[in-house]
Amino acid sequence: MRVQSIRGMNDLLPSDTELWQSVEDVIRDVSELYGYQEIRLPLLERTELFKRSIGEETDIVEKEMYTFLDNRGESLTLRPEATASCIRAAIEHSLINRSKAKLWYMGPMFRYERPQKGRYRQFHQYGIEAFGWTTPDIDAEIIMVAHMLWRKLDIAQHTTLEINSIGSPTSRQNFRTDLVAYFDKYRSSLDEDSARRLSTNPLRILDSKNPHMQDLINNAPVMTEYLDEDSQRHFERLCVFLGSQDIEFKLNHRLVRGLDYYTDTVFEWTTDLLGAQNAICGGGRYDGLVELLGGGAVAGAGFALGLERLIEVLKHSRFEFQPVNPQVYLCVLGDDAEVEGLRVAQQLRTAGISAIVHCGGGKLSQQLKSADRANSLLGVIIGASEIERRTAIIKPLRQDLAQQSVALDDVVDNIREMLNSTG
Ligand code: AMP
């Protein structure tokens, strides 16, 4: 019997990896433009880390984590997100004790969700985190990083930004009390999920997509009315910064996000190019989290972006992706030509020109067919008569140009010239 892959965990095939790599390149460039440095983190952490940071009563911790006991009976979890890991590492290696830090990461995350298009059990996130700034200018900067990415990938016109403030823990507690009192009055109208959340995580009721719940939700108390003066000023300033950058945004007072650790600013980018799973990037401020995880009173803000969804957006947009084709394909006929072919190919690669040598023998017509299939730009043909005359034939494969015979020792120079002249 064949062993199959695990549901919700995808293979990324060669037909897609070039697109992924080019997106990853853009991500690296943009992170660097804003002064963020890469951090690479383990996929496994102690379960405690996520329970404490994300919150015991969130969907992620309640039902979506891949958790197991290792051989010594210690509970470990495959990371469902990386903000907590990032903070754990930053505290452990003293990156943020006395100084500020701007970090970014990219890699797989694991959540035991019901797989569907755009929602997987292993998926990839790119994220940034800024530690040490309490002011709204950094919230704006974080949003600008995402916006710069959309611009570089030519999808800005397909993205929408929603922002909200969920205030300080104290004002949120007041809001929470009133919210529970309100929903409690209508307990019989709550759906099963919301009824459960009423006692565990009432703010999440506001997130419900159930159409029957919408009237009730629309008439519920609004968090903005509970914000204290500092939070109000913080939020207004953020709006000014975004306005000055011509970044359009919508205020969404119902936006709460699924993780417990946020304070003040929360935001989400969605796109009109995907179906139900249209959230591509979400984040906000998490001022108490570093302390909660055993560090000092260090403020933080960041976002996480779903790469599968971003790639899907690019496939539906006008982003022009230039696949990198092997530039030269060497057709070799006969024992001596095979040896020469290896040598010339190695010279080409040393000169920075990618080269494939035809392996496994076969007629010239078959070899040229393989060259075509590999999308090569140029063919180099070395047969018995070329060996005798110490020459090779260079044959343009993508343009209607004549082939030419050049000395074997001049192949690399000739090809370099041809590639330069065609750009
Ligand atoms: P979160 O960490 O839940 O705030 O998610 C941040 C982003 O990660 C979302 O906006 C999505 O783009 C992406 N994402 C979250 N969960 C999944 C999943 N199960 N599969 C694919 N992408 C996801």
PDB file of N, CA and C in Angstrom, residues 4 24 207 215 310 314 330 351 358 362 414:
ATOM      1  N   GLN A   4       0.461   7.777   2.140  1.00  0.00           N
ATOM      2  CA  GLN A   4      -0.014   9.079   1.664  1.00  0.00           C
ATOM      3  C   GLN A   4       0.436  10.200   2.594  1.00  0.00           C
ATOM      4  N   GLU A  24       9.754  35.134  -1.713  1.00  0.00           N
ATOM      5  CA  GLU A  24      10.637  35.173  -0.536  1.00  0.00           C
ATOM      6  C   GLU A  24      11.746  36.217  -0.725  1.00  0.00           C
ATOM      7  N   ASP A 207     -16.582  38.240  16.495  1.00  0.00           N
ATOM      8  CA  ASP A 207     -15.957  37.721  15.274  1.00  0.00           C
ATOM      9  C   ASP A 207     -16.877  36.787  14.500  1.00  0.00           C
ATOM     10  N   ASP A 215     -27.400  40.754  13.906  1.00  0.00           N
ATOM     11  CA  ASP A 215     -28.181  41.833  14.532  1.00  0.00           C
ATOM     12  C   ASP A 215     -27.775  42.023  15.979  1.00  0.00           C
ATOM     13  N   LEU A 310      -0.971  34.472   0.064  1.00  0.00           N
ATOM     14  CA  LEU A 310      -0.328  35.508  -0.743  1.00  0.00           C
ATOM     15  C   LEU A 310       0.004  34.958  -2.139  1.00  0.00           C
ATOM     16  N   LEU A 314      -1.262  36.136  -5.891  1.00  0.00           N
ATOM     17  CA  LEU A 314      -0.382  36.460  -7.022  1.00  0.00           C
ATOM     18  C   LEU A 314      -0.777  35.692  -8.266  1.00  0.00           C
ATOM     19  N   LEU A 330      23.434  21.395 -23.196  1.00  0.00           N
ATOM     20  CA  LEU A 330      24.505  20.822 -24.014  1.00  0.00           C
ATOM     21  C   LEU A 330      24.113  19.447 -24.529  1.00  0.00           C
ATOM     22  N   ALA A 351      31.323  30.541 -14.795  1.00  0.00           N
ATOM     23  CA  ALA A 351      31.124  31.916 -15.277  1.00  0.00           C
ATOM     24  C   ALA A 351      29.747  32.456 -14.892  1.00  0.00           C
ATOM     25  N   HIS A 358      23.106  17.060 -21.320  1.00  0.00           N
ATOM     26  CA  HIS A 358      22.214  15.930 -21.569  1.00  0.00           C
ATOM     27  C   HIS A 358      22.877  14.647 -21.072  1.00  0.00           C
ATOM     28  N   GLY A 362      21.561   9.136 -26.543  1.00  0.00           N
ATOM     29  CA  GLY A 362      20.391   9.323 -27.410  1.00  0.00           C
ATOM     30  C   GLY A 362      20.713  10.167 -28.621  1.00  0.00           C
ATOM     31  N   ASN A 414      31.745  33.259 -26.181  1.00  0.00           N
ATOM     32  CA  ASN A 414      30.694  33.512 -27.172  1.00  0.00           C
ATOM     33  C   ASN A 414      29.311  33.549 -26.533  1.00  0.00           C
TER      34      ASN A 414
END
